[in-house]
mmCIF file of C-alpha atoms in Angstrom:
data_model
loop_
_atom_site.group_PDB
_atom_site.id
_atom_site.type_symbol
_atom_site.label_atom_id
_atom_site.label_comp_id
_atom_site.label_asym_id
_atom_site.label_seq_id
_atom_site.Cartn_x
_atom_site.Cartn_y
_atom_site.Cartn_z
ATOM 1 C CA UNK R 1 0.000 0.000 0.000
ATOM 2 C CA UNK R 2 1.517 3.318 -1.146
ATOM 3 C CA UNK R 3 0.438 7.014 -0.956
ATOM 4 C CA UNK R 4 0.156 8.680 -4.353
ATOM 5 C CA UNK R 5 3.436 10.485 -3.700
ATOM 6 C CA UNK R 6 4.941 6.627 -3.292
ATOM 7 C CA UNK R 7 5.311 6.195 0.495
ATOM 8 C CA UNK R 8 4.226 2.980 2.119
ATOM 9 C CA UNK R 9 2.659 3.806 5.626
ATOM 10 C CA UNK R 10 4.402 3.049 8.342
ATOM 11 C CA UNK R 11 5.392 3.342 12.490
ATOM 12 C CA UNK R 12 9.073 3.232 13.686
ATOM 13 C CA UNK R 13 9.456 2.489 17.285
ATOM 14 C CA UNK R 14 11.827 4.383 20.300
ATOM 15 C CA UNK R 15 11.303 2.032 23.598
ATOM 16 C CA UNK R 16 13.046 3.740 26.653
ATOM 17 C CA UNK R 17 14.322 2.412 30.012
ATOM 18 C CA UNK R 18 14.117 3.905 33.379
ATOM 19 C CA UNK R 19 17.814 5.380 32.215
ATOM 20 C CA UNK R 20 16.584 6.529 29.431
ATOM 21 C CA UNK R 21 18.765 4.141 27.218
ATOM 22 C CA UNK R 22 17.225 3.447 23.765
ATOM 23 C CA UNK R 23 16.596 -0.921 22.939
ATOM 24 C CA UNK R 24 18.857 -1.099 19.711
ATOM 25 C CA UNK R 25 17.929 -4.073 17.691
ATOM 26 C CA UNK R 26 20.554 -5.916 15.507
ATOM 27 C CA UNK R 27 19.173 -7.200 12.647
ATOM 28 C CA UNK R 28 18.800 -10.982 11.655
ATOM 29 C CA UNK R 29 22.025 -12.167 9.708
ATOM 30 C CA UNK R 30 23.556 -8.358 9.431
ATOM 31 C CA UNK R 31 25.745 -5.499 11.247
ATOM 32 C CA UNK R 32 23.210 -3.040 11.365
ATOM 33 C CA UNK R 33 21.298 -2.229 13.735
ATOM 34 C CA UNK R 34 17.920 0.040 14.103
ATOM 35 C CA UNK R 35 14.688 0.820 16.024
ATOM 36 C CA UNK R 36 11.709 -1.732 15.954
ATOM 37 C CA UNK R 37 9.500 -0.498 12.727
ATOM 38 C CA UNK R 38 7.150 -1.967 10.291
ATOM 39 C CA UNK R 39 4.202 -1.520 7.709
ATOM 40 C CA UNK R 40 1.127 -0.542 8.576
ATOM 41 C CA UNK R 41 -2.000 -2.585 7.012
ATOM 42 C CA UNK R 42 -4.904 -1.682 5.530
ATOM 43 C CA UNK R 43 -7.618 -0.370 7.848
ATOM 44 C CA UNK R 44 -4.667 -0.883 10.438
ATOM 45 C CA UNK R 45 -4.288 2.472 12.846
ATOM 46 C CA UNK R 46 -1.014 3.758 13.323
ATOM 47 C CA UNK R 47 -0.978 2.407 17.099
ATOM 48 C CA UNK R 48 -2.603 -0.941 16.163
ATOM 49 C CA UNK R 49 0.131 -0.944 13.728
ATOM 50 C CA UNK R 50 2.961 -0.223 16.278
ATOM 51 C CA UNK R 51 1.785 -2.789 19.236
ATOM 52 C CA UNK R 52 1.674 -5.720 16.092
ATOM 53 C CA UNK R 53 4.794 -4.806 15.336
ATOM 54 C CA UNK R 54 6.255 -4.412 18.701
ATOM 55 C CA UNK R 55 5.174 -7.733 19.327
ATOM 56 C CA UNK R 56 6.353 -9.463 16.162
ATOM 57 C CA UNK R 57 10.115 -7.757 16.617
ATOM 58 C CA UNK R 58 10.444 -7.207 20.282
ATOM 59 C CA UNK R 59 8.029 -9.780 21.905
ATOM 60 C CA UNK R 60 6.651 -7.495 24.240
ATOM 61 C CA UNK R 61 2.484 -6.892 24.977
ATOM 62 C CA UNK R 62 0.848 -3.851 25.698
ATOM 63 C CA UNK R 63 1.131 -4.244 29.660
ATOM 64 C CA UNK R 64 4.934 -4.123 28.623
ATOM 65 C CA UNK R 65 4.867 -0.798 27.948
ATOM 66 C CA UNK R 66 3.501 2.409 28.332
ATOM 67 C CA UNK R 67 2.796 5.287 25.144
ATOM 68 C CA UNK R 68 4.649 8.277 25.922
ATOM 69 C CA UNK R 69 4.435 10.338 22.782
ATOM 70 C CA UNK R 70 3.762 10.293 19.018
ATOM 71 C CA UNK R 71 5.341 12.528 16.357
ATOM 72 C CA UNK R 72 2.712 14.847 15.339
ATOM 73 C CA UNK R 73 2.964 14.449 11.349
ATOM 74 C CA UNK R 74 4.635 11.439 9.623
ATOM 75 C CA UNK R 75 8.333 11.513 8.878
ATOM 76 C CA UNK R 76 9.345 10.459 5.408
ATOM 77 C CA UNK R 77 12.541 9.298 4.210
ATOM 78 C CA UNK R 78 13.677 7.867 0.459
ATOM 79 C CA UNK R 79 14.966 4.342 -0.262
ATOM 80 C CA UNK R 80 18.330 4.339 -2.544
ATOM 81 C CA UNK R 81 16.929 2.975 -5.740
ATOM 82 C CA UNK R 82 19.735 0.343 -5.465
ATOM 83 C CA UNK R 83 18.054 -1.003 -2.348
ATOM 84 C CA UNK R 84 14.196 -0.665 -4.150
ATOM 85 C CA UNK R 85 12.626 -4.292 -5.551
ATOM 86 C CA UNK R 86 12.668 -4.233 -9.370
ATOM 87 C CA UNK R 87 9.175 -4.311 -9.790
ATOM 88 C CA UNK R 88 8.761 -1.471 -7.427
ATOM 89 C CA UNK R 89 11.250 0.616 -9.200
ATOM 90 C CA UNK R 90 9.352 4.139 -10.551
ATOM 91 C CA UNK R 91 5.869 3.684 -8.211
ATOM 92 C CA UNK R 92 8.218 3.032 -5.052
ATOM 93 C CA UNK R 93 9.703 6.065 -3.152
ATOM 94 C CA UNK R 94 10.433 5.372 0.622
ATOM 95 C CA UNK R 95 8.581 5.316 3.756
ATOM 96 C CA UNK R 96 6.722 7.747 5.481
ATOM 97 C CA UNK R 97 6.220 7.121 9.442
ATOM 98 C CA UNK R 98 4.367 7.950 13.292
ATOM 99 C CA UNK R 99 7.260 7.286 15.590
ATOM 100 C CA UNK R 100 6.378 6.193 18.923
ATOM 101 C CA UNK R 101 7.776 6.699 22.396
ATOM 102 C CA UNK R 102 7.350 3.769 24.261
ATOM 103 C CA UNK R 103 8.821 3.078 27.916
ATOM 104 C CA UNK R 104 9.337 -0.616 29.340
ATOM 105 C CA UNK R 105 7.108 -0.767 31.998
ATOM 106 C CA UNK R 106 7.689 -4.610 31.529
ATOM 107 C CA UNK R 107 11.427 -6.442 32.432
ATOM 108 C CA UNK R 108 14.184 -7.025 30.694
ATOM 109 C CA UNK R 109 13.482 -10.405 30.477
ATOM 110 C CA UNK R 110 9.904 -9.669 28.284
ATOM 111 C CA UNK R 111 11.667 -9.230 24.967
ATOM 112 C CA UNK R 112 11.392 -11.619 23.073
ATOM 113 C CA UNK R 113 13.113 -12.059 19.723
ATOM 114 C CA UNK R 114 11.767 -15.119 18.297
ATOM 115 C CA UNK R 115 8.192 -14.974 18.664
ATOM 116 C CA UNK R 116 7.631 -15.244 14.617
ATOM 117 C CA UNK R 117 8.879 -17.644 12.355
ATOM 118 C CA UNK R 118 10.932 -14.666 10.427
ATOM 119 C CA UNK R 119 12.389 -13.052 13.461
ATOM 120 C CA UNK R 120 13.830 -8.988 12.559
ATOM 121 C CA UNK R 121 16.265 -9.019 15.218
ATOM 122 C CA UNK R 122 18.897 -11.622 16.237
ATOM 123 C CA UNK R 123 20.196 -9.451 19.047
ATOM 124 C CA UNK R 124 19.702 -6.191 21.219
ATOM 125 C CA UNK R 125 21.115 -3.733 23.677
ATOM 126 C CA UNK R 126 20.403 -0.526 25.408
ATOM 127 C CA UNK R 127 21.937 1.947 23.781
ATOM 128 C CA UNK R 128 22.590 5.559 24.618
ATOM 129 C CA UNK R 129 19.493 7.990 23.499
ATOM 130 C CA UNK R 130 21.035 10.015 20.513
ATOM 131 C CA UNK R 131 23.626 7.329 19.365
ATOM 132 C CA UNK R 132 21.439 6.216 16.839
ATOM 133 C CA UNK R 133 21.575 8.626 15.053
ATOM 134 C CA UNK R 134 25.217 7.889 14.053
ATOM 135 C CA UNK R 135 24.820 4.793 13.556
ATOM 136 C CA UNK R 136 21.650 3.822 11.800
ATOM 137 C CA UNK R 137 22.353 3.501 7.481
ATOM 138 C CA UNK R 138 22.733 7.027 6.157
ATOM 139 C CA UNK R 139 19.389 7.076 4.419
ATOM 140 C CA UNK R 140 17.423 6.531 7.591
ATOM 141 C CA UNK R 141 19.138 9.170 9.850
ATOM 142 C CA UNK R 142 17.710 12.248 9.126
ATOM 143 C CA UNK R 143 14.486 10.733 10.248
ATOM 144 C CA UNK R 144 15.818 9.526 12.986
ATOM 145 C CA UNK R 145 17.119 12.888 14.464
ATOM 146 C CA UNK R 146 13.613 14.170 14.156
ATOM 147 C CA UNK R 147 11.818 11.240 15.641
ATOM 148 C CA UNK R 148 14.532 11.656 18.554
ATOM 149 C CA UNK R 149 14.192 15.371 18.826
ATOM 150 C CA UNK R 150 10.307 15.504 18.807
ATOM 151 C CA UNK R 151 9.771 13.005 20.986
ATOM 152 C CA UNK R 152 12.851 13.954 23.188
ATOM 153 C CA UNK R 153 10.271 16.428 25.021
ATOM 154 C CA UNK R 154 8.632 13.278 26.613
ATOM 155 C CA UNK R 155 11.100 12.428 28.767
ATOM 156 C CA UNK R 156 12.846 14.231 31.772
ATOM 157 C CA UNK R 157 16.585 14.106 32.371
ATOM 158 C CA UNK R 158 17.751 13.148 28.699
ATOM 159 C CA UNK R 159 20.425 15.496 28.008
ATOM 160 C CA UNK R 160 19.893 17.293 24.498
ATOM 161 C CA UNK R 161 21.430 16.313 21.198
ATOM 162 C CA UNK R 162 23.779 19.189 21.586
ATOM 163 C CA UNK R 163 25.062 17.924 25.294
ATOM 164 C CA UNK R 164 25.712 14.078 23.522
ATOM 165 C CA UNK R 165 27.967 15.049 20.679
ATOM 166 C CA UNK R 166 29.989 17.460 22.871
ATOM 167 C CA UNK R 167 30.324 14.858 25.091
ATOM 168 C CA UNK R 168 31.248 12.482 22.629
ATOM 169 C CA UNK R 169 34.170 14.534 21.398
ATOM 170 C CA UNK R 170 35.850 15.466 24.623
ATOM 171 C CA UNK R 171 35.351 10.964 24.901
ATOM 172 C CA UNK R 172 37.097 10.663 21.476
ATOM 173 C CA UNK R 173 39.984 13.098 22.431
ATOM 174 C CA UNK R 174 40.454 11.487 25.882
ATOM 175 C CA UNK R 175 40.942 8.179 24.496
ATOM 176 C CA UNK R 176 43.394 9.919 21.833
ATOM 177 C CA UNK R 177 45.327 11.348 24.434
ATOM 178 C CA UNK R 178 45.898 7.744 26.319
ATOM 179 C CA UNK R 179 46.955 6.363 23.098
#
């Protein structure tokens, strides 16, 4: 199913712990990692959409978590045309999503990876809140920074995007300077 501008509908997913660490999925069979996302179907809503797929990737129920925050408008980003099916080639553009904020109300121990027999994610972590952003593939990140910025507002004590990367400079040049 895609818009008439050639988006396919869908919901990415930012689940939070009490430390405000992000779950960073790894997925199946491949070094790159992301945030839970997936289609959303036909007469699905976007939040129908996101607990389906937050159960088919994560594992985790709706008791697991609690809905902090939506974007407002859908972010879109564009597929490479390298990485677009052939027979979607011209029609096919990208994906447009509602990013959810999501905290783990739930344990550790709730996710799940291999609830379906096509599991996304082979392995996870908590990662820290704007790292992401460096490290998701280049076509996904400016989407990314919004979803993380807009939804940032949700949550007290994470420091802003700003704070991180200065942070992770005077890091980089600490470990320079032991080397």
């Amino acid at each position: 199913m895609l818009d008439r501008e050639g988006y396919r509908p869908n919901v990415g997913i930012i689940l939070v712990n009490d430390d405000n660490l992000v779950f960073w999925g790894k997925r199946v069979r491949e070094h790159s990692w992301q945030f839970p996302q997936g289609g959303i179907k036909p007469g699905e809503s976007p939040e129908t959409a996101m607990y389906r797929e937050l159960f088919e990737e994560v594992g985790l129920l709706p008791q697991h978590v609690k809905i902090l925050g939506r974007t407002r408008d859908w972010l879109r980003y564009d597929v490479p045309t390298n990485w677009v099916r052939r027979e979607w080639r011209g029609s096919y553009r990208g994906q447009k999503q509602i990013w959810f904020l999501l905290k783990l109300v739930g344990q550790d121990s709730d996710v799940h990876l291999q609830v379906t027999h096509q599991p996304e994610f082979d392995g996870w972590r908590w990662h820290e809140y704007w790292a992401p952003i460096d490290e998701v593939i280049e076509f996904k990140r400016y989407v990314y920074e919004r979803a993380l910025t807009e939804l940032s507002r949700f949550l007290r004590g994470v420091e802003s995007m700003g704070e991180y990367q200065a942070r992770a400079v005077e890091m980089r040049k600490a470990l320079q300077n032991k080397c």
